Amino acid sequence: VQTCALPISILLYWSLYHMNGFNLRFLVKEKYHRIIFLSPYFWIFDCILVDNKAKHSAVDIAVDHLNRGGWIGIFPEGTRSRGKIEPKTGVIRMNLASGKPILPVKMKYTTKNSGRIDIIFGKQVSYKAEHHPDKGELRKLAENLMDKIYSLS
């Protein structure tokens, strides 16, 4: 199962799943691993380092982990955000390639200073394609997923 989150802390997200015995890993661009104060966290949280210039794509690496029974934590919009932005298509490509469902998750900061955070889980989503979708079709599916996440209350 892939999990999708808007906006969410990797630390909190990781701890929620590992406390429940899930093998959750996040994809992290390798260039961030070179930042001295961040690299220990990526090692502790067992993140999958992705080099955009490597032979294998992030989607290939994630699908391999999913097919071995793992979970992937991903920000479908490419980052954390407080507003609506154009989503990336990787989560859809992972779903189509692995056949694993997507679990939409939303983190909602209820008030500025209270420190309260609500985590809302949606219903699993899975997309099917009769043919290999083009970029436009992938983008529409990603937008549909983002709409599902935004609608979580």
Short mmCIF file of C-alpha atoms in Angstrom, two decimals:
data_model
loop_
_atom_site.label_atom_id
_atom_site.label_comp_id
_atom_site.label_asym_id
_atom_site.label_seq_id
_atom_site.Cartn_x
_atom_site.Cartn_y
_atom_site.Cartn_z
CA VAL A 1 0.00 0.00 0.00
CA GLN A 2 1.19 3.46 -0.81
CA THR A 3 0.31 6.30 1.51
CA CYS A 4 -0.18 9.84 0.33
CA ALA A 5 0.00 12.73 2.67
CA LEU A 6 -0.60 16.48 2.72
CA PRO A 7 1.42 18.25 4.61
CA ILE A 8 3.06 15.86 7.03
CA SER A 9 6.15 15.42 9.15
CA ILE A 10 8.23 12.39 8.16
CA LEU A 11 9.06 11.81 11.83
CA LEU A 12 5.43 11.65 12.96
CA TYR A 13 4.33 9.68 9.92
CA TRP A 14 7.17 7.18 10.24
CA SER A 15 6.54 6.62 13.95
CA LEU A 16 2.81 5.99 13.41
CA TYR A 17 3.47 3.17 10.96
CA HIS A 18 6.47 1.61 12.66
CA MET A 19 4.60 1.47 15.97
CA ASN A 20 2.03 -0.65 14.14
CA GLY A 21 4.60 -2.90 12.45
CA PHE A 22 4.38 -1.55 8.90
CA ASN A 23 7.49 -1.41 6.73
CA LEU A 24 7.10 2.23 5.69
CA ARG A 25 9.87 4.00 3.79
CA PHE A 26 10.04 7.44 2.23
CA LEU A 27 11.67 8.41 -1.04
CA VAL A 28 14.24 11.17 -0.52
CA LYS A 29 16.32 12.90 -3.17
CA GLU A 30 19.94 11.92 -2.69
CA LYS A 31 21.08 15.54 -2.83
CA TYR A 32 19.32 16.12 0.54
CA HIS A 33 21.29 13.25 2.06
CA ARG A 34 24.44 15.32 1.63
CA ILE A 35 23.10 17.99 4.03
CA ILE A 36 24.99 17.20 7.22
CA PHE A 37 22.20 17.84 9.73
CA LEU A 38 19.61 15.87 7.68
CA SER A 39 21.55 12.76 6.65
CA PRO A 40 21.36 11.03 10.07
CA TYR A 41 17.57 11.26 9.98
CA PHE A 42 17.41 9.65 6.55
CA TRP A 43 19.57 6.79 7.84
CA ILE A 44 17.54 6.39 11.07
CA PHE A 45 14.23 6.39 9.17
CA ASP A 46 15.58 4.00 6.50
CA CYS A 47 14.64 6.34 3.65
CA ILE A 48 15.17 5.27 0.06
CA LEU A 49 17.68 7.63 -1.52
CA VAL A 50 16.86 8.50 -5.10
CA ASP A 51 19.27 9.93 -7.64
CA ASN A 52 17.36 11.46 -10.55
CA LYS A 53 20.29 10.70 -12.87
CA ALA A 54 20.53 7.03 -11.85
CA LYS A 55 19.73 4.07 -14.08
CA HIS A 56 16.65 3.13 -12.02
CA SER A 57 13.89 5.67 -11.46
CA ALA A 58 12.29 6.47 -8.12
CA VAL A 59 9.13 4.75 -9.38
CA ASP A 60 11.09 1.54 -10.13
CA ILE A 61 12.68 1.56 -6.67
CA ALA A 62 9.33 2.22 -4.96
CA VAL A 63 7.51 -0.47 -6.96
CA ASP A 64 10.20 -2.98 -5.98
CA HIS A 65 9.67 -2.10 -2.28
CA LEU A 66 5.87 -2.29 -2.67
CA ASN A 67 6.09 -5.69 -4.39
CA ARG A 68 8.12 -7.00 -1.44
CA GLY A 69 5.25 -6.08 0.91
CA GLY A 70 6.51 -2.67 1.99
CA TRP A 71 4.75 0.67 2.18
CA ILE A 72 5.89 3.91 0.53
CA GLY A 73 5.21 7.31 2.06
CA ILE A 74 5.05 9.98 -0.60
CA PHE A 75 3.93 13.55 -1.02
CA PRO A 76 1.95 13.35 -4.29
CA GLU A 77 2.37 17.07 -4.85
CA GLY A 78 6.14 16.64 -4.66
CA THR A 79 6.55 18.43 -1.33
CA ARG A 80 4.64 19.44 1.72
CA SER A 81 2.25 22.29 1.16
CA ARG A 82 -0.45 24.36 2.79
CA GLY A 83 -2.23 25.25 -0.42
CA LYS A 84 -3.33 23.52 -3.57
CA ILE A 85 -0.56 22.95 -6.10
CA GLU A 86 -0.09 20.85 -9.21
CA PRO A 87 0.50 17.20 -8.26
CA LYS A 88 3.26 15.00 -9.59
CA THR A 89 2.35 11.71 -11.29
CA GLY A 90 4.78 9.33 -9.55
CA VAL A 91 2.24 7.99 -7.06
CA ILE A 92 -0.14 7.12 -9.92
CA ARG A 93 2.66 5.44 -11.90
CA MET A 94 3.57 3.41 -8.78
CA ASN A 95 -0.06 2.33 -8.37
CA LEU A 96 -0.41 1.30 -12.01
CA ALA A 97 2.92 -0.57 -12.05
CA SER A 98 2.48 -2.41 -8.73
CA GLY A 99 -1.29 -2.81 -8.52
CA LYS A 100 -1.03 -1.80 -4.86
CA PRO A 101 -3.74 0.55 -3.55
CA ILE A 102 -3.14 4.11 -2.42
CA LEU A 103 -4.17 5.18 1.09
CA PRO A 104 -4.91 8.92 1.07
CA VAL A 105 -3.84 10.65 4.29
CA LYS A 106 -4.26 14.27 5.31
CA MET A 107 -2.66 16.01 8.25
CA LYS A 108 -4.65 18.97 9.46
CA TYR A 109 -3.18 21.56 11.79
CA THR A 110 -6.26 22.65 13.73
CA THR A 111 -4.98 25.92 15.20
CA LYS A 112 -1.76 27.85 14.92
CA ASN A 113 -0.63 27.72 18.54
CA SER A 114 -2.38 24.69 20.05
CA GLY A 115 0.02 22.09 18.70
CA ARG A 116 -2.94 19.85 17.84
CA ILE A 117 -2.69 17.85 14.65
CA ASP A 118 -5.46 15.70 13.22
CA ILE A 119 -4.49 12.82 10.93
CA ILE A 120 -7.29 11.79 8.60
CA PHE A 121 -7.22 8.55 6.64
CA GLY A 122 -9.33 8.18 3.51
CA LYS A 123 -10.55 5.07 1.73
CA GLN A 124 -8.05 3.13 -0.35
CA VAL A 125 -7.90 4.17 -4.00
CA SER A 126 -6.65 2.16 -6.94
CA TYR A 127 -6.48 3.24 -10.56
CA LYS A 128 -6.64 0.89 -13.52
CA ALA A 129 -5.59 1.60 -17.08
CA GLU A 130 -6.51 -0.35 -20.21
CA HIS A 131 -3.42 1.05 -21.93
CA HIS A 132 -0.26 2.90 -20.91
CA PRO A 133 -1.60 6.38 -20.03
CA ASP A 134 0.07 9.43 -21.54
CA LYS A 135 1.28 12.38 -19.44
CA GLY A 136 -2.07 14.16 -19.69
CA GLU A 137 -4.01 11.12 -18.48
CA LEU A 138 -1.53 10.58 -15.62
CA ARG A 139 -1.91 14.24 -14.61
CA LYS A 140 -5.73 13.91 -14.54
CA LEU A 141 -5.50 10.82 -12.33
CA ALA A 142 -3.06 12.63 -10.00
CA GLU A 143 -5.42 15.61 -9.80
CA ASN A 144 -8.28 13.23 -8.98
CA LEU A 145 -6.21 11.75 -6.14
CA MET A 146 -5.33 15.20 -4.82
CA ASP A 147 -9.03 16.15 -4.86
CA LYS A 148 -9.72 13.06 -2.72
CA ILE A 149 -7.03 14.11 -0.25
CA TYR A 150 -8.22 17.73 -0.13
CA SER A 151 -11.78 16.55 0.53
CA LEU A 152 -10.80 14.67 3.67
CA SER A 153 -12.07 16.64 6.65
#
